[in-house]
Amino acid sequence: MATFVFGYYAALIIASVILAYVDYKKWFLMVFSLLLVSFVAGIVGGAGALEVITIFVAVLATAAAVSYAFKFFLVLIAKPNLAKELKTAPLTAAFGMFVIFTYAVAGIFAPLIAPHGQAEVISGAFAPPDANMLLGADQLGRDIFSRIIYGARNTVGLALIATLGAFFLGALAGLLAAVKGGWFDQFMGRVADVIMSIPSLIFALLMLSILGTSTWVIVVVVAVIYSPRVFRLTRAVAGNIVVMDYIEAAKLRGEGDWYLIRREILPNSTAPLIAEFGLEFCFVFLLIAGLSFLGLGLQPPTADWGSMVRENATLISFGDITPLIPAAAIALLTVSVNFVVDWMLFRSSGLKEQ
Amino acid sequence: MNDLLLLVLKRLGFGLLTLLVVSILIFFAVELLPGDVAEAVLGQGATPETVQAMRDQLGLDRPAVVRYLEWLGGAVTGDFGVSAVSGEPVINAIGDRFVNTLFLAAYAAVIAVPFAILLGIVVALLRNSVFDRVANVLTLTSISSPEFFLGYILILYLSVKLPLFPAIASLSSDMSLGELLHRTFLPALTLVLVVTAHMMRMTRAAIINLLASPYIEMARLKGVPPWKVIVRHALPNAWAPIINVVALNLAYLITGVVLVEVVFVYPGIGQALVDAVSKRDFPVVQASSLIFAATFILLNLAADVGAIITNPRLRHPK
């Protein structure tokens, strides 16, 4: 233990001296403040606290390194225009893209990656981890690791379909409202107001208690609840476009509403809509996770992250973190999407602060 | 001043109208059930006699419009009818629980509001520094985590590994305030973490927006010291967005409270709603949904009215 503490401080001091010598001010400040923090933490918490800090820094450094490498990879394979944009992306955005990519792979190839089926009972309840089961078994003796992998397919897939539904409904209504105007516009606006004035989780609980929890009911209910956000944004963006001269010209040519929407308005409003898609996905994903945590999501034996947390929650009172892994998976994906959206919003100006 | 009153009244009227439409939605959503409430609650094994008995008890054989008007009339005076499962008045089941929920939300708000606004201002002043970046990543993480994730992490570290606070928030009426605050600390802290992150980000955005305006630049250029720029020039105009942020986040608390109550088995109205949903006890579901929606609308209304009062420009719409 003594060697660890000694090595820990020695490494930090040597690193800060080197950084001071080569005059990397920002990095020096970071390493040196870490050293000061470690002094306090070491005195208060002993070697244990230093170990926690080491693990934390190591995880952070690995994440940064992976994102850096992934960014380089993306720049290499992207087309020249896109590559230029990607080069300026912050590490957080690269990290987000990497996580999204990983989840996509896990979801698409779930049956190949997972060692066992999602509903397959292979051992006793709550069996501890072994060579066959990476994370142990759940309350019915199913492999938790396999269920987490399948969850990437089920939970994320469900959220994706619901988001697409919300987007389709909201964007269509918004575009039609902008093009048609008049009473249709007013009416859709009021409908959106009413839907948004009920808390989303409460509304979802009410509707699902009445209509039951089959997959398609969940998709439709969640899509309807979150479509007003998309509606408002699309209406606002499209509202600025319909007053342009080229729309007037297209109207004078005798083009119909559908042509206007498809060929004139949509191509000019993609940037804000794509960013909104990311944000919307986060909201929908968290709502679906909350619902399935409450037992109103995908029904068993389908593996689903929210309900997995609930089913294995008793393990937490024994100090076991396994039940938190699905919850962490939810949080990680949401954070990653947010990182990417942040970068896209920043890029399409709008949020460029001084 | 008269203008202001009229404007606030108009906004209030609009809020009431929204609430009316929402109540119609909540009541008639149940009519979408295949069959009716009695059949849905009792299930397929019920004999026609018991179904008929429940229909009589809930008065289901009268037209829906008549029942809606009675329900609404009762709801205004706090009478939400009787539970379909236990047969007791709904208000007995959720009245006390609503008070508990308000207590939890208030507890969280009292900690979160000053903390978040202060941090938000600090982060806005230090924008683009390392501190700001770290705060950005941390708040984003907190917002992106489901409430139950944060709740269980707190249970794991503050209740299981270090037994400081109880993991289950059981309440009784003869507890002292200190005991009560100690028992409900973890659920309150979970809410604080989520709401603080939201509020900080919104405060930061509002302040940065303000600091970019030309009159602040002017004040800086004529040599006003930085603290005076904030206190004398920026803050008076910042109240409007900050009040807005606070009201919107309190409204957000209302939804977050449901999941947190379930995690900590807190005897609140959110837990009652979830129980009623699983038992298909529709009168209780309707009543709690209406209470949640009314609180939500009220807080959004407060945000609007606060904005109107503090921002003279909104009083004279073009």
XYZ file of C-alpha atoms in Angstrom, chain A:
354
model
C 0.000 0.000 0.000
C 2.831 2.353 0.897
C 4.420 1.893 -2.534
C 1.109 2.800 -4.173
C 0.776 6.034 -2.211
C 4.415 6.907 -2.840
C 4.149 6.129 -6.562
C 0.894 8.067 -6.799
C 2.382 11.302 -5.474
C 5.649 10.801 -7.333
C 3.824 10.351 -10.647
C 1.720 13.474 -10.108
C 4.700 15.610 -9.036
C 6.856 14.443 -11.954
C 3.999 15.021 -14.405
C 3.384 18.553 -13.130
C 7.082 19.417 -13.216
C 7.386 18.183 -16.818
C 4.283 20.134 -17.827
C 5.646 23.237 -16.124
C 8.961 22.810 -17.947
C 7.376 22.499 -21.415
C 4.997 25.360 -20.507
C 1.626 23.612 -21.069
C -0.215 25.999 -18.762
C -3.714 24.512 -18.988
C -2.587 20.925 -18.424
C -0.192 21.957 -15.689
C -3.022 23.707 -13.823
C -5.211 20.603 -14.100
C -2.546 18.153 -12.922
C -1.368 20.450 -10.163
C -4.871 21.073 -8.807
C -5.408 17.302 -8.887
C -2.254 17.002 -6.761
C -3.570 19.546 -4.249
C -6.950 17.807 -4.117
C -5.186 14.473 -3.560
C -3.279 15.875 -0.578
C -6.557 16.779 1.108
C -8.272 13.552 0.016
C -5.270 11.475 1.107
C -5.270 12.977 4.582
C -9.039 12.682 5.024
C -9.748 9.378 3.266
C -6.379 7.601 3.343
C -5.103 5.369 0.534
C -8.637 4.267 -0.334
C -9.590 7.760 -1.467
C -6.441 7.970 -3.622
C -7.372 4.677 -5.266
C -10.831 6.005 -6.087
C -9.255 9.101 -7.637
C -6.842 6.944 -9.660
C -9.662 4.778 -10.999
C -11.728 7.858 -11.832
C -8.865 9.549 -13.683
C -7.991 6.324 -15.495
C -11.599 5.895 -16.687
C -11.701 9.518 -17.810
C -8.380 9.201 -19.629
C -9.458 5.980 -21.350
C -12.711 7.600 -22.444
C -10.792 10.607 -23.791
C -8.295 8.404 -25.613
C -11.028 6.260 -27.167
C -12.962 9.338 -28.284
C -9.824 10.865 -29.757
C -9.082 7.709 -31.724
C -12.697 7.357 -32.846
C -12.729 10.975 -34.020
C -9.582 10.368 -36.048
C -11.188 7.267 -37.550
C -14.346 9.194 -38.476
C -12.313 11.993 -40.069
C -10.464 9.404 -42.173
C -13.540 7.623 -43.498
C -15.797 10.695 -43.917
C -16.169 12.699 -47.126
C -13.958 15.834 -47.291
C -16.739 18.295 -46.371
C -17.882 16.319 -43.377
C -14.301 15.549 -42.320
C -13.602 19.269 -41.984
C -16.561 19.660 -39.642
C -15.607 16.574 -37.662
C -12.092 17.838 -37.089
C -13.453 20.748 -35.064
C -15.765 18.549 -32.981
C -15.027 18.583 -29.240
C -13.990 15.338 -27.560
C -17.355 15.085 -25.780
C -19.140 14.919 -29.144
C -16.707 12.266 -30.388
C -17.324 10.315 -27.190
C -21.080 10.588 -27.766
C -20.774 9.289 -31.312
C -18.610 6.404 -30.139
C -21.160 5.369 -27.507
C -24.041 5.622 -29.985
C -22.051 3.490 -32.418
C -21.376 0.874 -29.717
C -25.048 0.710 -28.729
C -26.054 0.381 -32.370
C -23.681 -2.572 -32.818
C -24.909 -4.188 -29.585
C -28.534 -3.711 -30.612
C -28.220 -4.928 -34.192
C -26.049 -7.967 -33.457
C -27.588 -8.785 -30.046
C -28.266 -12.490 -30.768
C -24.641 -12.965 -31.900
C -23.057 -11.108 -28.984
C -25.199 -12.357 -26.113
C -24.040 -15.776 -24.858
C -27.589 -16.784 -23.794
C -31.160 -16.019 -24.861
C -33.019 -13.194 -23.127
C -35.695 -15.491 -21.677
C -33.477 -18.516 -21.095
C -33.343 -19.714 -17.472
C -29.869 -21.194 -16.979
C -29.236 -21.261 -13.226
C -30.655 -20.564 -9.790
C -32.044 -17.165 -8.800
C -29.453 -14.459 -8.099
C -26.543 -16.825 -8.844
C -23.182 -15.025 -8.470
C -21.020 -14.221 -11.522
C -18.889 -17.040 -12.963
C -17.093 -17.884 -16.207
C -20.406 -18.672 -17.909
C -22.323 -15.639 -16.635
C -20.338 -12.410 -16.646
C -22.640 -10.506 -14.285
C -24.494 -13.307 -12.531
C -28.141 -14.253 -12.776
C -31.296 -12.253 -12.139
C -34.291 -13.078 -9.942
C -35.368 -15.958 -12.229
C -31.895 -17.284 -13.043
C -31.467 -15.593 -16.418
C -28.066 -14.245 -17.504
C -27.970 -10.516 -16.689
C -25.251 -9.741 -19.239
C -27.249 -11.273 -22.103
C -30.361 -9.403 -21.011
C -28.485 -6.099 -20.993
C -27.315 -6.736 -24.565
C -30.849 -7.632 -25.663
C -32.087 -4.566 -23.807
C -30.053 -2.406 -26.197
C -32.169 -3.835 -28.992
C -35.556 -3.756 -27.220
C -35.501 -0.566 -25.161
C -33.537 1.612 -27.567
C -35.484 0.220 -30.532
C -38.798 1.006 -28.861
C -37.661 4.531 -27.997
C -36.430 5.036 -31.557
C -39.727 3.940 -33.091
C -41.699 6.134 -30.675
C -39.461 9.120 -31.468
C -39.923 8.556 -35.187
C -43.672 8.445 -34.581
C -43.617 11.671 -32.571
C -41.504 13.294 -35.255
C -43.724 12.160 -38.082
C -46.888 13.386 -36.337
C -45.420 16.637 -35.066
C -43.502 17.609 -38.194
C -46.403 16.788 -40.513
C -48.828 18.814 -38.385
C -46.345 21.681 -38.083
C -45.612 21.844 -41.795
C -49.298 21.634 -42.722
C -50.145 24.313 -40.146
C -47.461 26.610 -41.563
C -48.552 26.092 -45.176
C -52.310 26.176 -44.641
C -52.484 28.769 -41.849
C -55.914 30.041 -40.763
C -58.181 27.964 -38.545
C -56.188 24.740 -39.036
C -53.082 26.459 -37.667
C -55.041 27.865 -34.695
C -56.696 24.526 -33.963
C -53.449 22.522 -34.022
C -51.811 25.137 -31.804
C -54.532 24.759 -29.160
C -54.392 20.952 -29.317
C -50.624 21.126 -28.733
C -51.189 23.485 -25.778
C -53.612 21.072 -24.124
C -51.358 18.030 -24.560
C -48.381 19.944 -23.182
C -50.320 21.135 -20.144
C -50.502 17.598 -18.715
C -47.229 16.261 -17.244
C -45.983 13.657 -19.738
C -45.439 10.809 -17.266
C -48.892 11.314 -15.719
C -50.538 11.420 -19.148
C -48.717 8.238 -20.182
C -49.743 6.459 -16.964
C -53.383 7.453 -17.486
C -53.508 6.328 -21.111
C -51.596 3.079 -20.560
C -53.792 2.129 -17.590
C -56.798 2.442 -19.907
C -55.457 1.068 -23.173
C -53.182 -1.658 -21.800
C -49.463 -2.047 -22.431
C -49.057 -3.743 -25.784
C -46.009 -2.473 -27.662
C -47.963 -0.539 -30.271
C -50.088 1.208 -27.664
C -46.894 2.399 -25.930
C -45.471 3.664 -29.214
C -48.622 5.569 -30.150
C -49.211 7.047 -26.683
C -45.614 8.225 -26.294
C -45.553 9.579 -29.861
C -48.738 11.602 -29.268
C -47.443 12.951 -25.936
C -44.170 14.214 -27.381
C -45.375 15.360 -30.806
C -46.367 18.894 -29.630
C -42.707 19.821 -29.042
C -41.833 18.869 -32.608
C -44.986 20.593 -33.824
C -44.027 23.899 -32.207
C -40.480 23.823 -33.517
C -41.468 22.832 -37.050
C -44.232 25.425 -37.066
C -41.780 28.131 -35.983
C -39.059 27.139 -38.455
C -41.461 26.607 -41.342
C -43.306 29.814 -40.442
C -40.128 31.769 -41.199
C -39.685 29.978 -44.501
C -43.214 30.263 -45.946
C -42.923 34.049 -46.090
C -39.871 33.826 -48.405
C -40.066 34.970 -52.007
C -39.180 31.593 -53.459
C -42.216 30.068 -51.753
C -44.348 32.805 -53.261
C -42.807 32.038 -56.653
C -43.540 28.336 -56.257
C -47.122 29.112 -55.313
C -47.502 31.322 -58.392
C -46.164 28.472 -60.529
C -49.172 26.569 -59.257
C -47.399 24.022 -57.028
C -49.496 22.210 -54.453
C -49.045 22.167 -50.652
C -47.326 18.789 -50.745
C -44.732 19.971 -53.265
C -44.053 23.082 -51.166
C -43.487 20.995 -48.053
C -41.342 18.374 -49.723
C -39.210 20.393 -52.124
C -39.064 23.914 -50.683
C -39.585 23.898 -46.912
C -38.078 20.616 -45.701
C -34.651 20.998 -47.371
C -34.305 24.412 -45.704
C -35.227 23.301 -42.205
C -33.249 20.077 -41.754
C -30.525 21.404 -39.413
C -32.761 22.435 -36.470
C -34.972 19.393 -37.025
C -32.078 16.931 -36.776
C -30.899 18.504 -33.512
C -34.468 18.384 -32.225
C -34.628 14.714 -33.147
C -31.729 14.010 -30.789
C -33.289 15.967 -27.919
C -36.666 14.386 -28.521
C -35.078 10.948 -28.454
C -33.640 11.700 -24.999
C -37.033 12.733 -23.636
C -38.798 9.736 -25.144
C -36.083 7.358 -23.958
C -36.256 8.631 -20.379
C -40.063 8.482 -20.393
C -40.073 4.906 -21.688
C -37.404 3.944 -19.145
C -39.526 5.482 -16.384
C -42.645 3.687 -17.587
C -40.921 0.329 -17.780
C -39.434 0.927 -14.335
C -43.024 1.289 -13.138
C -43.935 -1.978 -14.878
C -45.779 -0.396 -17.806
C -43.197 -0.883 -20.527
C -42.336 -3.932 -22.596
C -43.874 -6.948 -20.905
C -41.796 -9.896 -19.649
C -39.944 -11.986 -20.610
C -38.652 -9.364 -23.076
C -35.443 -7.858 -21.649
C -35.952 -4.178 -20.897
C -33.567 -1.905 -19.001
C -36.127 -0.073 -16.899
C -37.876 -3.165 -15.569
C -34.537 -4.955 -15.040
C -33.593 -2.273 -12.506
C -36.870 -2.716 -10.672
C -36.780 -6.519 -10.656
C -33.264 -6.752 -9.210
C -33.467 -3.718 -6.917
C -33.339 -5.940 -3.799
C -29.671 -6.689 -4.595
C -28.840 -3.024 -3.954
C -29.571 -3.399 -0.253
C -26.754 -5.979 -0.171
C -24.344 -3.473 -1.703
C -24.364 -5.068 -5.176
C -24.166 -2.648 -8.112
C -25.303 -5.098 -10.821
C -28.925 -3.820 -10.853
C -27.614 -0.331 -11.571
C -25.864 -1.347 -14.797
C -29.015 -1.146 -16.970
C -29.827 2.232 -15.381
C -26.282 3.395 -16.098
C -26.703 2.180 -19.677
C -29.782 4.402 -20.006
C -27.950 7.391 -18.548
C -24.866 6.831 -20.721
C -26.838 6.759 -23.964
C -28.856 9.852 -23.019
C -25.717 11.770 -22.073
C -24.040 10.755 -25.324
C -26.947 11.867 -27.478
C -26.984 15.145 -25.550
C -23.261 15.658 -26.197
C -23.733 15.167 -29.926
C -26.803 17.421 -29.999
C -24.908 20.119 -28.075
C -22.213 20.100 -30.694
C -24.714 20.176 -33.589
C -26.615 23.082 -32.041
C -23.355 24.919 -31.514
C -22.311 24.253 -35.107
C -25.554 25.472 -36.656
C -24.811 28.755 -34.818
C -27.819 29.768 -32.743
C -26.042 28.999 -29.499
C -22.617 30.446 -30.281
C -21.986 32.509 -27.201
C -19.719 35.512 -27.458
